[in-house]
Short mmCIF file of C-alpha atoms in Angstrom, two decimals:
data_model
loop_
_atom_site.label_atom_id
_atom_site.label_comp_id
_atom_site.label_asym_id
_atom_site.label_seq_id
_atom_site.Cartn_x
_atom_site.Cartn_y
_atom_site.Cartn_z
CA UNK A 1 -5.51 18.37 -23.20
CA UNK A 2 -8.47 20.83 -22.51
CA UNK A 3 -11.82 20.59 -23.06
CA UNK A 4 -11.84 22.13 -26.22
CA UNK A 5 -9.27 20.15 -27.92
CA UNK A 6 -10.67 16.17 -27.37
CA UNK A 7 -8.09 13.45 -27.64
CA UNK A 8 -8.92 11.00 -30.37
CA UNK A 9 -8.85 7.75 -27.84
CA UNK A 10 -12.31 6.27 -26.40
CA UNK A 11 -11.77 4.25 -23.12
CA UNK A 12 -33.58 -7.80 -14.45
CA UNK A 13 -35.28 -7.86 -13.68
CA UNK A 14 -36.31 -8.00 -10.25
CA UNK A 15 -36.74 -11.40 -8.21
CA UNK A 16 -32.93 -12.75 -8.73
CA UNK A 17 -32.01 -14.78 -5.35
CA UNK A 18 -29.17 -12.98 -3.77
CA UNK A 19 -26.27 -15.60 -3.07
CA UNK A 20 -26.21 -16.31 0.54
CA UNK A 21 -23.84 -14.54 2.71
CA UNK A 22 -23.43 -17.10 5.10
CA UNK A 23 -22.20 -19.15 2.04
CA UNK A 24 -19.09 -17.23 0.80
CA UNK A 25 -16.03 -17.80 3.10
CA UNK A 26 -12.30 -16.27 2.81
CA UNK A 27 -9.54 -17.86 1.57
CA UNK A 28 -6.21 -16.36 0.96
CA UNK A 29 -4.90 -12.75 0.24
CA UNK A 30 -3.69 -12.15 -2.98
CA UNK A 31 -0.03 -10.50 -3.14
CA UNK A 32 0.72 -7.17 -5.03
CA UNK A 33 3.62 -7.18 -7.93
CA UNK A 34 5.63 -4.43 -7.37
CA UNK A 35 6.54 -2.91 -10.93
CA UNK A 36 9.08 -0.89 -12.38
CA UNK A 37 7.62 2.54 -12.60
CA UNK A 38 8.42 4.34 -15.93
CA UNK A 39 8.64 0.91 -18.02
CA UNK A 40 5.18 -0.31 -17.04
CA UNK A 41 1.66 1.06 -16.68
CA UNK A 42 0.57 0.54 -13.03
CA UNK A 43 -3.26 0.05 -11.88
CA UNK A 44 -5.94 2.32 -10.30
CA UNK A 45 -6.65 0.63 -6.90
CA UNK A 46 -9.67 3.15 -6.09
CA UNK A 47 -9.52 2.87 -2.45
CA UNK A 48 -10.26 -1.06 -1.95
CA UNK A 49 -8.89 -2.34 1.37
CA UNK A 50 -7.11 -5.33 1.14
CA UNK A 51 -7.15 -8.47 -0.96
CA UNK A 52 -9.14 -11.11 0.01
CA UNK A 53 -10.59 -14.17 -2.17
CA UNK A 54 -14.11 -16.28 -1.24
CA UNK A 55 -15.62 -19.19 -3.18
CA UNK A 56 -19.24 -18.22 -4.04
CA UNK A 57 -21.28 -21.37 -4.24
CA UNK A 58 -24.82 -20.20 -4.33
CA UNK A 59 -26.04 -22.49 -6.72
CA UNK A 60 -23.92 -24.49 -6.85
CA UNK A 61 -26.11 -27.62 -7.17
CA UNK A 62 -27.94 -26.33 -9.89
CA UNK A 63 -28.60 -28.53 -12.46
CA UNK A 64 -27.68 -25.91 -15.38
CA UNK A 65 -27.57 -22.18 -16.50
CA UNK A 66 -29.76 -20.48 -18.86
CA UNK A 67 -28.54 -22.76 -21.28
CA UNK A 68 -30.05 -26.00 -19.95
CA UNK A 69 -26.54 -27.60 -20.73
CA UNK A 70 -23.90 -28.97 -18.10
CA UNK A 71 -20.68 -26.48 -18.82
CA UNK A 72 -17.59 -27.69 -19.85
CA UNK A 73 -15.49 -26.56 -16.36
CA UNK A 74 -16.25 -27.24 -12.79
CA UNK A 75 -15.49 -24.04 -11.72
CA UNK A 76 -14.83 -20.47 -12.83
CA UNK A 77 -12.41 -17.93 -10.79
CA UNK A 78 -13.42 -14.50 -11.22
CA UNK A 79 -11.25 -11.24 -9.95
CA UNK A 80 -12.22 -8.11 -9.57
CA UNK A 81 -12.12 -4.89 -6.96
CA UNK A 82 -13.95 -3.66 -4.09
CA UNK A 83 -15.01 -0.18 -6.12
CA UNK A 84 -17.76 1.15 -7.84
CA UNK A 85 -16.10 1.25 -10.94
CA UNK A 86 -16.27 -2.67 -10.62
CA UNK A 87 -19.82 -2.41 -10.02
CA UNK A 88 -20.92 -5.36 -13.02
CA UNK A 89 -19.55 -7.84 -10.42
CA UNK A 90 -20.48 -6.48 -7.56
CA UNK A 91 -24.12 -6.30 -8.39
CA UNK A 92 -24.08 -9.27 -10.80
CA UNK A 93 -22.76 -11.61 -7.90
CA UNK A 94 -25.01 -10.16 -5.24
CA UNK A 95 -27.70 -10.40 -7.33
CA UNK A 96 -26.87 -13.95 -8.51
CA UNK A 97 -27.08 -12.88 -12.31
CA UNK A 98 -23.77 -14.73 -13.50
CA UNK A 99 -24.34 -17.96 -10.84
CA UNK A 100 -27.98 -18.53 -12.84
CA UNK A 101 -25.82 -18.58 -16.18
CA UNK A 102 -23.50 -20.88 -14.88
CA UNK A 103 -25.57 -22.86 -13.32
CA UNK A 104 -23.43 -25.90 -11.43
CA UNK A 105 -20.16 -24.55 -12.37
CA UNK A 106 -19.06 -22.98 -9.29
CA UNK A 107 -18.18 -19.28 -8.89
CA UNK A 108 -14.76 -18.18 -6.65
CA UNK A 109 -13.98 -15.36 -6.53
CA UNK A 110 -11.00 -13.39 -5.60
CA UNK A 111 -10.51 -9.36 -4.29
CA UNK A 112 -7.87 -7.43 -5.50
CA UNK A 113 -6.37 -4.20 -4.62
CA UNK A 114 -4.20 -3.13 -7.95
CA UNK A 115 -4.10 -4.36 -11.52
CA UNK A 116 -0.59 -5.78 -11.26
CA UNK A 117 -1.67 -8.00 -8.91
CA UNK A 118 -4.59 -9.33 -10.46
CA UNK A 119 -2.46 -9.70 -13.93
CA UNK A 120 0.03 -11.87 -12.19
CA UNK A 121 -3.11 -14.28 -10.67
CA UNK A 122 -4.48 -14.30 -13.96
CA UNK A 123 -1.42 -15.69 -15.45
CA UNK A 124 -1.00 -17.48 -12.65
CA UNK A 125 -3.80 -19.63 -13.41
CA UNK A 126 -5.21 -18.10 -10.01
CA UNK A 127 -8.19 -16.53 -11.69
CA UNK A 128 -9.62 -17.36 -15.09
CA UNK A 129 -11.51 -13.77 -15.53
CA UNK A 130 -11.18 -9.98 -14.16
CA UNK A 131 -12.47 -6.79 -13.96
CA UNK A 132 -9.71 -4.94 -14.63
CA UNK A 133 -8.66 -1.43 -15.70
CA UNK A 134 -7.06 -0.53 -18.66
CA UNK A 135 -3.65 0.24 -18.27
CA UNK A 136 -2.75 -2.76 -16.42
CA UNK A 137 -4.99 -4.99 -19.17
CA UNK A 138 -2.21 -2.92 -21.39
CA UNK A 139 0.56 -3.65 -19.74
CA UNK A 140 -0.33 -7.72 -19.28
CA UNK A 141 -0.91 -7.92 -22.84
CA UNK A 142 2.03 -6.19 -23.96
CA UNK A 143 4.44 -7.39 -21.12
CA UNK A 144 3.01 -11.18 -22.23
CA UNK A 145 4.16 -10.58 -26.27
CA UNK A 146 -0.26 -10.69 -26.74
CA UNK A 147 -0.40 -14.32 -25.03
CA UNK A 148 -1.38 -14.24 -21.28
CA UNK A 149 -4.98 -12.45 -21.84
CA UNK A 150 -7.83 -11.02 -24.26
CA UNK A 151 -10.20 -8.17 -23.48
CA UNK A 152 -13.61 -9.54 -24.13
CA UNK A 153 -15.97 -6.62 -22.83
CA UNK A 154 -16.51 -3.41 -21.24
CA UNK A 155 -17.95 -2.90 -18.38
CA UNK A 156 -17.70 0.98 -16.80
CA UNK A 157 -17.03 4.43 -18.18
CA UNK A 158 -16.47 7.81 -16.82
CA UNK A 159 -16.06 7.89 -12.78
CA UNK A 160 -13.05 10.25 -12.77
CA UNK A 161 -12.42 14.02 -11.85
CA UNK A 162 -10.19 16.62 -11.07
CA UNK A 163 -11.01 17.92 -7.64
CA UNK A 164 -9.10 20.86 -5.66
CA UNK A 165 -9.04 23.15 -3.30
CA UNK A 166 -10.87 26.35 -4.29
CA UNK A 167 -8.85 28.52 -1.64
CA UNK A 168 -5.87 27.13 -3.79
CA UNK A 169 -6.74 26.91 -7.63
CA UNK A 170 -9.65 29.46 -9.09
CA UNK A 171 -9.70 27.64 -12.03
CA UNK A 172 -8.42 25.08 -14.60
CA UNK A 173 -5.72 28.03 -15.54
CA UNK A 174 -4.41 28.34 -12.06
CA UNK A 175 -2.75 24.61 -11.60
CA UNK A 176 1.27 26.28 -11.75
CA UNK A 177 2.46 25.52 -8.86
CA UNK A 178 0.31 23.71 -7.41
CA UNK A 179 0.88 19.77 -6.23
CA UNK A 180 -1.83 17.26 -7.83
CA UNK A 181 -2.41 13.87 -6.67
CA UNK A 182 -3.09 10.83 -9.01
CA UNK A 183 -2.84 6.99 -7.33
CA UNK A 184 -0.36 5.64 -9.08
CA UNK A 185 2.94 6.06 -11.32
CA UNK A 186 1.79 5.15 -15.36
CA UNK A 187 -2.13 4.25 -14.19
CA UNK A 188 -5.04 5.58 -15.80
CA UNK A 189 -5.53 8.44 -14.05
CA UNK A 190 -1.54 9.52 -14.04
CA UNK A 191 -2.12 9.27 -17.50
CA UNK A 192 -4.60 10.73 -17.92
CA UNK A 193 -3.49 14.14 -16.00
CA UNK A 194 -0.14 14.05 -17.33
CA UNK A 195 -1.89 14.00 -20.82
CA UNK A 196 -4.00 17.08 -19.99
CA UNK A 197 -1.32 19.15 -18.51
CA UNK A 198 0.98 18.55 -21.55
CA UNK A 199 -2.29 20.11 -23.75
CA UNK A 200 -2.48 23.23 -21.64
CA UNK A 201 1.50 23.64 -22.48
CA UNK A 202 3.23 22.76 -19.03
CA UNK A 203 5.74 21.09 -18.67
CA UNK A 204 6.30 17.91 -16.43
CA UNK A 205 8.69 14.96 -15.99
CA UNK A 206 6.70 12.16 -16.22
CA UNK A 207 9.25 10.02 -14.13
CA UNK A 208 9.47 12.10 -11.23
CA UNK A 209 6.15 14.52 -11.52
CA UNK A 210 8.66 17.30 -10.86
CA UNK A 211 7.68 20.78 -13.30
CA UNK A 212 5.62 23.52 -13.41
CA UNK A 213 2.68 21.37 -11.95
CA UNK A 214 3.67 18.71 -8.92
CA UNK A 215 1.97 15.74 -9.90
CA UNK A 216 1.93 13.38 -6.35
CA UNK A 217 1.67 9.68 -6.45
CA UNK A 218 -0.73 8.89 -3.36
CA UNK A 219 -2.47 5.80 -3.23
CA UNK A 220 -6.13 6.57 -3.20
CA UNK A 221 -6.82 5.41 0.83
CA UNK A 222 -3.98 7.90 1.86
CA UNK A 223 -5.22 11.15 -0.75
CA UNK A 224 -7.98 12.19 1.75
CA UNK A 225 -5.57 13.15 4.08
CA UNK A 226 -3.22 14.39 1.93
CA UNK A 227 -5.65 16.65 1.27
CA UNK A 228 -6.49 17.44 4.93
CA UNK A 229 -3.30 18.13 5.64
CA UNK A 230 -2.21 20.80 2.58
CA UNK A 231 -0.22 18.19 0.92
CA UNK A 232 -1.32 18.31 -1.85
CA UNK A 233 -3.96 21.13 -3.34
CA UNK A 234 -6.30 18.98 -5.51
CA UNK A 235 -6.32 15.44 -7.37
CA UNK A 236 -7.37 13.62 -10.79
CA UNK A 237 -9.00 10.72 -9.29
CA UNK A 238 -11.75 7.98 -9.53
CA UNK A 239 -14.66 7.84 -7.77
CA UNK A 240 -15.41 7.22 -4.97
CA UNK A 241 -12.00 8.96 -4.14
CA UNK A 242 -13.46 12.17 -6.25
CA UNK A 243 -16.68 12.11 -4.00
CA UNK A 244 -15.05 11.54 -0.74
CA UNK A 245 -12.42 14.99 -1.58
CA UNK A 246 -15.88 17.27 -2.09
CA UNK A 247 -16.88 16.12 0.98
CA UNK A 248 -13.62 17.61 2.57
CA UNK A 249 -14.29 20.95 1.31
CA UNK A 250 -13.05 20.25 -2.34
CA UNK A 251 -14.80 21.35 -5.67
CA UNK A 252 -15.17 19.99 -9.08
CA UNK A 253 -12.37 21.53 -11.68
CA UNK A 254 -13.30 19.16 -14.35
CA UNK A 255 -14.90 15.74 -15.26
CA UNK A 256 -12.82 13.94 -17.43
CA UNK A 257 -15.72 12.64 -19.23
CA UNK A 258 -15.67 16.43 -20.37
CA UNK A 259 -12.15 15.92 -22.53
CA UNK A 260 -13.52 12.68 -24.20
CA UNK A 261 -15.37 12.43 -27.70
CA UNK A 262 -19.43 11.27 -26.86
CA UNK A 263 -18.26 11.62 -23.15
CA UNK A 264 -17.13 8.06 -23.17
CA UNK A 265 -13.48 6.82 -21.96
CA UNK A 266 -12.76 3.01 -20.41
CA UNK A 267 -12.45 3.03 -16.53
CA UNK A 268 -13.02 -0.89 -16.42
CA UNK A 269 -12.96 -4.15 -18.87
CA UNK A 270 -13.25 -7.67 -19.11
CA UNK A 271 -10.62 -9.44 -19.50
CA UNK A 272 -9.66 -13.39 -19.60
CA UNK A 273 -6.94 -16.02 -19.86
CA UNK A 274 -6.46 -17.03 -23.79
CA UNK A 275 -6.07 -20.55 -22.00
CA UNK A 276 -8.87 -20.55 -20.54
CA UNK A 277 -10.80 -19.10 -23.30
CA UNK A 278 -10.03 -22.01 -25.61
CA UNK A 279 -10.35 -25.05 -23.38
CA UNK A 280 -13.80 -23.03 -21.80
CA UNK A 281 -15.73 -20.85 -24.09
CA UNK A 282 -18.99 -22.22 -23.35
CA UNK A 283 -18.04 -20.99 -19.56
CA UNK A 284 -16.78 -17.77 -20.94
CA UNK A 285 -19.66 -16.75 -22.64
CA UNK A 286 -22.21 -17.74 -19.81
CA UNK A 287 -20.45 -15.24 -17.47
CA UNK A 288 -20.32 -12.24 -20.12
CA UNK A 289 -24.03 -12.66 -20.36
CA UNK A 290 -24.38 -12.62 -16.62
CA UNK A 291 -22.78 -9.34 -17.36
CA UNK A 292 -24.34 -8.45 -20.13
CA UNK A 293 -27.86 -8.72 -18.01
CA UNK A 294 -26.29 -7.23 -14.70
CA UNK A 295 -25.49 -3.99 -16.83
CA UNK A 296 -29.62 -4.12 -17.92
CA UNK A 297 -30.44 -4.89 -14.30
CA UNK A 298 -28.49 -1.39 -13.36
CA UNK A 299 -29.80 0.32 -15.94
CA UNK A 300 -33.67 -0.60 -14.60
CA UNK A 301 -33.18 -0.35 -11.47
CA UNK A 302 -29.82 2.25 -10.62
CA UNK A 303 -30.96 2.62 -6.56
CA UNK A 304 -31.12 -1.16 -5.92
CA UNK A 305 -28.10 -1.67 -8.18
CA UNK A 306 -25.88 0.80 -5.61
CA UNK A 307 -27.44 -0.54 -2.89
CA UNK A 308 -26.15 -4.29 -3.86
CA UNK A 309 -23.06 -2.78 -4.61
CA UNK A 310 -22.65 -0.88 -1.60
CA UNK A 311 -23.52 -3.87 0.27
CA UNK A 312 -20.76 -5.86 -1.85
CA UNK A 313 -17.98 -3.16 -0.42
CA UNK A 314 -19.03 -3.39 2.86
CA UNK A 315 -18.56 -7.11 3.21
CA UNK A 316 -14.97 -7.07 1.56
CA UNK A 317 -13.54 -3.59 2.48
CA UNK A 318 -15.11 -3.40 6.12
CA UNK A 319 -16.83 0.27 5.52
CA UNK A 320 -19.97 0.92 3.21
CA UNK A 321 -20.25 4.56 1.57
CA UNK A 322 -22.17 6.74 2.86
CA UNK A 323 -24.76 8.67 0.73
CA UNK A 324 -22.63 12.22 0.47
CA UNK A 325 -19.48 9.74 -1.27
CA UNK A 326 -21.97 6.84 -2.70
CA UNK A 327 -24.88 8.95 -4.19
CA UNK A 328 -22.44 11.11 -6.63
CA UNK A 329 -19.48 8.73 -7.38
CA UNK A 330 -22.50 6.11 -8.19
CA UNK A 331 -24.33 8.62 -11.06
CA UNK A 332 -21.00 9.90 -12.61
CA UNK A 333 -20.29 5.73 -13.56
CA UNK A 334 -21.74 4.53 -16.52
CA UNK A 335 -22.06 1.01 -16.92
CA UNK A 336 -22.09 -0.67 -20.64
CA UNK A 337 -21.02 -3.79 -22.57
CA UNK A 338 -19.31 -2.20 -25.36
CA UNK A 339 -15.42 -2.27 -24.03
CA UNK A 340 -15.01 1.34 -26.10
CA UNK A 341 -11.96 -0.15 -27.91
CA UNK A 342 -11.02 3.02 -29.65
CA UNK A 343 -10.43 4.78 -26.46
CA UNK A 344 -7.71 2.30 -25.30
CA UNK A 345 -5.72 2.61 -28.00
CA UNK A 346 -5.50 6.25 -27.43
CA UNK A 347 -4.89 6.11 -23.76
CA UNK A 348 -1.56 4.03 -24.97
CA UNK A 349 -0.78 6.42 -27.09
CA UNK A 350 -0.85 9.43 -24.37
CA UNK A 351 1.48 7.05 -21.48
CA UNK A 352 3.53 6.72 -25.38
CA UNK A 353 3.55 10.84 -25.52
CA UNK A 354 4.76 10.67 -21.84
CA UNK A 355 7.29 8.54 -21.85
CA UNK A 356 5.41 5.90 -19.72
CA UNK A 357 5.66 3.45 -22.08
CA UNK A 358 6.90 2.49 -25.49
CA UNK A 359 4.98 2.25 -27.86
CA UNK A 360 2.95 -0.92 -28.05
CA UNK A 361 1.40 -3.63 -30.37
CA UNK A 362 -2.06 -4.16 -29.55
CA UNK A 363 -3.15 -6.42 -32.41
CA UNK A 364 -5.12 -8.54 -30.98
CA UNK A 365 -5.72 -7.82 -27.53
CA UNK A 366 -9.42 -8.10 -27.89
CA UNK A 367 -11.94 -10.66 -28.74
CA UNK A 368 -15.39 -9.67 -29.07
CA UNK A 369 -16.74 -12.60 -30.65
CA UNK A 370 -18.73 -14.12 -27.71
CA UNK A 371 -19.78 -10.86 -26.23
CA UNK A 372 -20.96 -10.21 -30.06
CA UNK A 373 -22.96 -13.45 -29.99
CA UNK A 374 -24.37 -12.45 -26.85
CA UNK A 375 -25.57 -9.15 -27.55
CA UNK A 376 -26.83 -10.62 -30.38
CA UNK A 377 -28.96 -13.06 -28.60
CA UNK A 378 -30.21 -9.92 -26.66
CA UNK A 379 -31.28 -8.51 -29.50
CA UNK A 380 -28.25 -5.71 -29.46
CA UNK A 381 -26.10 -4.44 -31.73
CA UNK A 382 -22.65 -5.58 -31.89
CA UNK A 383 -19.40 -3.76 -30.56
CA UNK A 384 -16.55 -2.96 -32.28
CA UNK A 385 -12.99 -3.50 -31.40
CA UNK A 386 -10.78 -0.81 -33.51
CA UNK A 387 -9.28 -3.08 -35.65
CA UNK A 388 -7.37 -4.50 -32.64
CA UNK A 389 -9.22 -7.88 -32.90
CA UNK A 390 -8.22 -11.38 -32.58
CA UNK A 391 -5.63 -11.99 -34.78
#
């Protein structure tokens, strides 16, 4: 869709203690779920390295959160990705924000690659909570008939741009012909491209990415080279991916924040077990206000914020960013509370229009009630969810 015709969908303070490094220790891998392509939306992986899973217990022996109440479960898993679009729990946990809410219930935590992944663990029982993108949070809801999981907050926006070669493509009218990567079959960024070609009138099999633009499935680790190599002449990607390309040579053809309403589109949400949410939501809502105050804390202070998260993607996917990829990819992502429900239902709609997937009931697939009663509490103004609330 161009720029000009919007689509209708919207996707502290200082002197925390840092959780000791020398505390957090690996455990296992988690395994990917290979899915079938065209049925089911697929994740964004955005260039993390491998999945890997630590128990935090910095603070373990606390005597109690915020709260000054014992919580009602020992422990808490937590999944997320080594990214910057997963930056709440990369600062949050560095910073210890969500260990001082939960005071002796003990943090693990668990690294994931790709949303499929981290939708089986979830319903699994191998993590409780995730930061998660929203096509897969789309595709475990539906998938599950609305039982395995409930969105509960947002937690990044924006992050995402069409980069290319400017010996190859002159502008956003000279893409015929030319081969465009995206990371994944049916994930948010496929999507999203396939949705924006189809608005400037060409024409391309979703299935096979075959028409008069090429669009190339390349997980995000491999695009770089791709790109290098003439592969393929540009791709709609998320940061740090985006940043990495201009660094190559590449240019900006368009921020996708550009074809959204207010600017605002979902890169990354909260999402939880329903079974865990009603045997734990005492435990629930203690880590969505360690969110809720990690998203201040970046706000207030945005250098120290990247920093910690830099710092967090060094230690689980070997290599920290440097400032050329980091700088950028960190100011395009905006970090909020509000899950921008409205834009969800619209980026189901578009993988609808493209034959990704049919067309699915989301009644239900959020719950906003503790992040409500959080904000709240913070003296905020509650979010909505689109009329796709608990049920």
């Amino acid at each position: 869709m161009a720029p000009n015709q919007a689509p209708s969908r919207r996707i502290s303070p200082h002197g925390r203690t840092r959780p000791n490094a020398g505390r957090i220790r690996r455990t296992a891998a988690a395994a990917a779920a290979g899915l079938t392509a065209v049925a089911l939306l697929s994740a964004c992986s955005y260039g993390s390295k491998a999945d890997k899973s630590a128990d935090s217990k910095a603070g373990a022996a606390a005597t109690a959160g915020d709260s000054g109440t014992k919580l009602s479960a020992d422990s808490v898993k937590i999944g997320y990705f080594a990214n910057l679009t997963h930056g709440t729990p990369l600062v949050g946990l560095q910073e210890g924000f969500f260990q001082k809410e939960l005071g002796a219930t003990q943090i693990k935590t668990q690294v994931f690659n790709a949303g499929p992944a981290e939708i089986e663990a979830l319903n699994a029982g191998s993590i409780d909570i995730g930061w998660i993108g929203p096509s897969p949070a789309i595709n475990g809801f539906t998938k599950s008939d609305g039982k395995s999981l409930k969105i509960i907050g947002g937690s990044a926006s924006g992050g995402v741009k069409l980069v290319v070669n400017p010996d190859k493509v002159s502008s956003l009218d000279d893409l015929k012909g030319k081969k465009i990567a995206t990371p994944q079959l049916g994930n948010t960024q496929d999507v999203a491209l396939l949705n924006y070609l189809a608005g400037k009138g060409y024409k391309v099999d979703a299935a096979s990415g075959a028409g008069d633009v090429s669009v190339v499935r390349t997980d995000n680790k491999v695009t770089p080279d791709a790109y290098k190599s003439g592969s393929v002449d540009g791709a709609w990607v998320p940061e740090p991916t985006a940043s990495k390309l201009v660094t190559l040579g590449a240019k900006v053809l368009l921020n996708e924040k550009d074809v959204w309403p207010d600017k605002k589109f979902v890169i990354t949400n909260i999402i939880v077990s329903q079974k865990f949410l009603k045997e734990h939501p005492d435990v629930v809502e203690a880590v969505l206000r360690g969110s809720v105050k990690t998203n201040a804390f970046i706000k207030a202070d945005s250098d120290k914020a990247k920093a910690d998260a830099n710092e967090a993607i060094k230690k689980e996917a070997g290599n920290a960013l440097e400032p050329a990829i980091l700088d950028p990819a960190w100011a395009d992502i905006d970090f909020l509370d509000d899950p921008l429900a409205n834009t969800l239902q619209a980026e189901a709609d578009h993988a609808v229009t493209a034959g990704l997937l049919k067309k699915p009931n989301l009644n239900g697939i959020y719950d906003l009630t503790l992040l409500n009663k959080v904000l709240a509490a913070q003296g905020q103004a509650a979010v909505a969810d689109a009329g796709l609330g608990a049920k």
